[in-house]
mmCIF file with all atom_site columns, C-alpha atoms in Angstrom:
data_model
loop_
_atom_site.group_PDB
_atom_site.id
_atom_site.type_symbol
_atom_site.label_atom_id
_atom_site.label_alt_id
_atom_site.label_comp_id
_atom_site.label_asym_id
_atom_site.label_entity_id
_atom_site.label_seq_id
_atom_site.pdbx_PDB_ins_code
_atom_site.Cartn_x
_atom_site.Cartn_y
_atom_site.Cartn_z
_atom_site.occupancy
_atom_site.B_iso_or_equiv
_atom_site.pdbx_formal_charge
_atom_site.auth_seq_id
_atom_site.auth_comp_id
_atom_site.auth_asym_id
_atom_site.auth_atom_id
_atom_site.pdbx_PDB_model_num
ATOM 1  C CA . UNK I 1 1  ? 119.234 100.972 66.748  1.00 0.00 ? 5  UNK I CA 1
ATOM 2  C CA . UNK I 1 2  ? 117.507 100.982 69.930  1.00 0.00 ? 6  UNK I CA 1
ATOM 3  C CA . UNK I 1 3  ? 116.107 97.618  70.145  1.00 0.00 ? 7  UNK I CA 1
ATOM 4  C CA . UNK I 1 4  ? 119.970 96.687  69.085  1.00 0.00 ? 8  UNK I CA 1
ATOM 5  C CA . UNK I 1 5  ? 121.668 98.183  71.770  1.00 0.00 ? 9  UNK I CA 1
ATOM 6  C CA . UNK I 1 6  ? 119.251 97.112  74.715  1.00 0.00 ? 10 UNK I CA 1
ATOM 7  C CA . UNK I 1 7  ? 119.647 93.381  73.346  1.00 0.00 ? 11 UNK I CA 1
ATOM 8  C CA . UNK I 1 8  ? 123.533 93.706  73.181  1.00 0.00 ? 12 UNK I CA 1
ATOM 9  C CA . UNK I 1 9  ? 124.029 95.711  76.453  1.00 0.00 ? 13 UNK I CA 1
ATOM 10 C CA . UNK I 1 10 ? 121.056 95.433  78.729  1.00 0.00 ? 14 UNK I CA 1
ATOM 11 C CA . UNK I 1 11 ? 119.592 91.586  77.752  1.00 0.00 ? 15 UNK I CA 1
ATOM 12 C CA . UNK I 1 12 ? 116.977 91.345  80.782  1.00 0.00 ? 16 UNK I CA 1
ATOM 13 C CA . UNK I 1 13 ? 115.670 95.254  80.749  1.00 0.00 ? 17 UNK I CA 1
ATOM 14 C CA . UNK I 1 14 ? 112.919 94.828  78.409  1.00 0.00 ? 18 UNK I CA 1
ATOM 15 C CA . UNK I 1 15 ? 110.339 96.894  81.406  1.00 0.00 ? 19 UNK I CA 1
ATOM 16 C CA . UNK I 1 16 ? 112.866 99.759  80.127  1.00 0.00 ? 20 UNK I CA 1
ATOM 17 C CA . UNK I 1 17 ? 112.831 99.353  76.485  1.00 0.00 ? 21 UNK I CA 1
ATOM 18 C CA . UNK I 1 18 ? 109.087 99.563  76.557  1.00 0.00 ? 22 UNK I CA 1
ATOM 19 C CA . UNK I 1 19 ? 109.394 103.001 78.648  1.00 0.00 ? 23 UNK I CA 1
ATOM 20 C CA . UNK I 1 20 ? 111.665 104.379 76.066  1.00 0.00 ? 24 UNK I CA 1
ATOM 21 C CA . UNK I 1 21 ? 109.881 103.566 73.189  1.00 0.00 ? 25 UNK I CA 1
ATOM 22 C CA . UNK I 1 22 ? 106.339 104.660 74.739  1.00 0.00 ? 26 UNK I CA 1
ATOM 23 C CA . UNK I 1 23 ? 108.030 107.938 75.760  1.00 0.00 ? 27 UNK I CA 1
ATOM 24 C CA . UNK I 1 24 ? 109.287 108.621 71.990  1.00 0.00 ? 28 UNK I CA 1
ATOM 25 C CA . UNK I 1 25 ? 106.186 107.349 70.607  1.00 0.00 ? 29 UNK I CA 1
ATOM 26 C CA . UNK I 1 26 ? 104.333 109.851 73.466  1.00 0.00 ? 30 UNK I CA 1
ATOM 27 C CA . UNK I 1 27 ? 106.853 112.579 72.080  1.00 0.00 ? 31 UNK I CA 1
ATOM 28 C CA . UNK I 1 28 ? 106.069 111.668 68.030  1.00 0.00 ? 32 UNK I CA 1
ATOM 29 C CA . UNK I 1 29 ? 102.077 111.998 69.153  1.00 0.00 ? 33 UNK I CA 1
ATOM 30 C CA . UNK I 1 30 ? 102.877 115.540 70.685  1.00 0.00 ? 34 UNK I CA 1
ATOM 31 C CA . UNK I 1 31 ? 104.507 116.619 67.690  1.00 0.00 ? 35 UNK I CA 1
ATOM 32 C CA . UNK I 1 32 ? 102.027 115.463 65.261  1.00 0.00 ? 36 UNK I CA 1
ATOM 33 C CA . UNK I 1 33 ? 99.187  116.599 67.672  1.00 0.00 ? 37 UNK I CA 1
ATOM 34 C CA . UNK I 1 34 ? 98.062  113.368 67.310  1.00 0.00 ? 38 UNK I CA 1
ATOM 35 C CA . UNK I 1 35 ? 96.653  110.257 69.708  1.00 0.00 ? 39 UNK I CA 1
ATOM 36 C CA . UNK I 1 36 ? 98.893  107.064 70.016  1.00 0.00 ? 40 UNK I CA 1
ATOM 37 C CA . UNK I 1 37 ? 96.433  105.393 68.755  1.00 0.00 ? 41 UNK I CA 1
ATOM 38 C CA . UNK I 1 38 ? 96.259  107.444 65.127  1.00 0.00 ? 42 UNK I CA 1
ATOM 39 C CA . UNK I 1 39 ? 100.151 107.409 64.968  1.00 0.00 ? 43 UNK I CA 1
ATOM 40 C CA . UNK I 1 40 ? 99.990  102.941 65.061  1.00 0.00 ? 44 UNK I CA 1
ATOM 41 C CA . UNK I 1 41 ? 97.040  103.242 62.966  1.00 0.00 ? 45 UNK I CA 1
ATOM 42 C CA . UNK I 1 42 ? 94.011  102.140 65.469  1.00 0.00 ? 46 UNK I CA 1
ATOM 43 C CA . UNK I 1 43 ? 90.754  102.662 64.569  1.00 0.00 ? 47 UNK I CA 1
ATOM 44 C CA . UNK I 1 44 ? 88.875  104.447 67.284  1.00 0.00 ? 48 UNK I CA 1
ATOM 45 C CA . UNK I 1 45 ? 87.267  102.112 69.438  1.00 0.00 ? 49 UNK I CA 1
ATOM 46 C CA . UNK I 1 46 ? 83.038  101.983 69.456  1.00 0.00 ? 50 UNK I CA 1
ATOM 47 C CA . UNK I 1 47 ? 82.744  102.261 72.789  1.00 0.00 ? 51 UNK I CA 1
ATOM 48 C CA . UNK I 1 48 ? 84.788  102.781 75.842  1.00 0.00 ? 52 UNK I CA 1
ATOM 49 C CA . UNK I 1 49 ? 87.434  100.084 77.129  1.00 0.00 ? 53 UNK I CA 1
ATOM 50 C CA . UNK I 1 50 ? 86.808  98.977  80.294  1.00 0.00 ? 54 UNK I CA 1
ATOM 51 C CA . UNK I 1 51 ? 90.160  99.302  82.940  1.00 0.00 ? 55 UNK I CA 1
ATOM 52 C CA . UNK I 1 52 ? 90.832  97.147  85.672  1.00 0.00 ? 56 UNK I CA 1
ATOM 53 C CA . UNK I 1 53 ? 91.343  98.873  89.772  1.00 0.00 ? 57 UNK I CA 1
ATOM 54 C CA . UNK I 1 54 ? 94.560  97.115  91.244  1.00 0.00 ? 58 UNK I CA 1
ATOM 55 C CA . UNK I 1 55 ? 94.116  96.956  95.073  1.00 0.00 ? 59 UNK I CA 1
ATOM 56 C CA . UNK I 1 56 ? 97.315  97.212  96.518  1.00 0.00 ? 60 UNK I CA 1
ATOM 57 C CA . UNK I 1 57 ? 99.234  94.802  98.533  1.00 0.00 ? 61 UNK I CA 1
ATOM 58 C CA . UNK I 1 58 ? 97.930  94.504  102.238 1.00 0.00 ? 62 UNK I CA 1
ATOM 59 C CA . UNK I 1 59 ? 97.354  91.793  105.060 1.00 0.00 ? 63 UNK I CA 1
ATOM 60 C CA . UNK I 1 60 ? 94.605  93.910  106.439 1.00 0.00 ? 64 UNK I CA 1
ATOM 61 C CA . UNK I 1 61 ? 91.763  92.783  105.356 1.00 0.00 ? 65 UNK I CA 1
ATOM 62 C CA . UNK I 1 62 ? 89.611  95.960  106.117 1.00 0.00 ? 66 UNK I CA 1
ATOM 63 C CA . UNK I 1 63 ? 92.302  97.952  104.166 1.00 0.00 ? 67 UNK I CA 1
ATOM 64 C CA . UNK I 1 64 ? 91.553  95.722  101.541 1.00 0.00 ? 68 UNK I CA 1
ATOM 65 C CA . UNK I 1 65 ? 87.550  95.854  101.370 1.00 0.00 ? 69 UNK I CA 1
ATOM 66 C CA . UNK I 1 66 ? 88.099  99.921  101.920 1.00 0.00 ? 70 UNK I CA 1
ATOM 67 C CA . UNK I 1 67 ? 90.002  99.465  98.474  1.00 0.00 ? 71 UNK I CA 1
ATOM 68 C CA . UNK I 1 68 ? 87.492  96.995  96.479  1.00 0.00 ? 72 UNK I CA 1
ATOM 69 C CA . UNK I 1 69 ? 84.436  99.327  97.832  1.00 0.00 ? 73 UNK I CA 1
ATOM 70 C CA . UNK I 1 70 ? 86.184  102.413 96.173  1.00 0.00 ? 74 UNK I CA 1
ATOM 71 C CA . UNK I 1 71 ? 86.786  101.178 93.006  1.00 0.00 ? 75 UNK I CA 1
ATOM 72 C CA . UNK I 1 72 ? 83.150  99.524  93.474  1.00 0.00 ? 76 UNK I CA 1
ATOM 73 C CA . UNK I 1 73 ? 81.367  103.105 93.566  1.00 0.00 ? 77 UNK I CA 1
ATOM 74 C CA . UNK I 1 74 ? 84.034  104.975 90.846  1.00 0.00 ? 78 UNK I CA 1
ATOM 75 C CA . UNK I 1 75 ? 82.243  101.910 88.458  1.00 0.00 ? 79 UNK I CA 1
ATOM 76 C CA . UNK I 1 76 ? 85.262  99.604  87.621  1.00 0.00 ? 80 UNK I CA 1
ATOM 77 C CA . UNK I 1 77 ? 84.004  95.731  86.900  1.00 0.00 ? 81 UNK I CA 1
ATOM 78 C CA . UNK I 1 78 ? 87.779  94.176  87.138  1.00 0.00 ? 82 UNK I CA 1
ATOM 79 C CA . UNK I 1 79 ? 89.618  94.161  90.045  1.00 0.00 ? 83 UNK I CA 1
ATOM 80 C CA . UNK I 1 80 ? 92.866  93.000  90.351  1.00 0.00 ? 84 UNK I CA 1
ATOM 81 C CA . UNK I 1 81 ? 94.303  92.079  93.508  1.00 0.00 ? 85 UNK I CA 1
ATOM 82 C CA . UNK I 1 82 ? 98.229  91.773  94.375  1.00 0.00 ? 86 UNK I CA 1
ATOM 83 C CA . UNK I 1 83 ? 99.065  89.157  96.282  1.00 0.00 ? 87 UNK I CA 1
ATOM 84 C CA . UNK I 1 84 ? 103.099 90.362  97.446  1.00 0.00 ? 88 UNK I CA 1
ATOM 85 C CA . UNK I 1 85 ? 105.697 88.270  97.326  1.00 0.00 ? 89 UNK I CA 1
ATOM 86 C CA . UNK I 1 86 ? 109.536 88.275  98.567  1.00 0.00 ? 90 UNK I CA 1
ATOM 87 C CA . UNK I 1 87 ? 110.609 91.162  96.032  1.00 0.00 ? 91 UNK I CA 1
ATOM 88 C CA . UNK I 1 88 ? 107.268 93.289  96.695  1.00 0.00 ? 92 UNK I CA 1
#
């Protein structure tokens, strides 16, 4: 019903849809007492998954080093860097 009335009424919000139905399935998980991952049925990973640091948008390039050394010393591996564009 959901998916039904975001494709009829709101054709281009799917950013929304996937809010709503990570809230519900956030709610379901608190009900049950149980992980998101248990509720879809994912086996527990073997190890940790690694996470990517996003360094914010900046044309300082100090700002920007200040940024990549941080997530440097908390341990992250991927960095992901946003470039900006006319609708940042």
């Amino acid at each position: 019903a959901l998916d039904r009335l975001f494709r009829e009424r709101y054709p281009n919000s799917n950013g929304a849809k996937c809010a709503l139905e990570m809230a519900f399935l956030d709610l379901q998980g608190k009900i049950r007492n149980q992980p998101l991952r248990e509720l879809l049925g994912v086996p527990q990973p073997q190890q940790a998954l690694e996470s990517s640091y996003t360094i914010s948008v900046s044309n300082k390039m100090k700002e920007i080093q200040t940024q990549r050394d941080t997530a440097l010393k908390r341990g992250y591996s991927f960095l992901k860097l946003k470039l900006g564009g006319r609708r940042d």
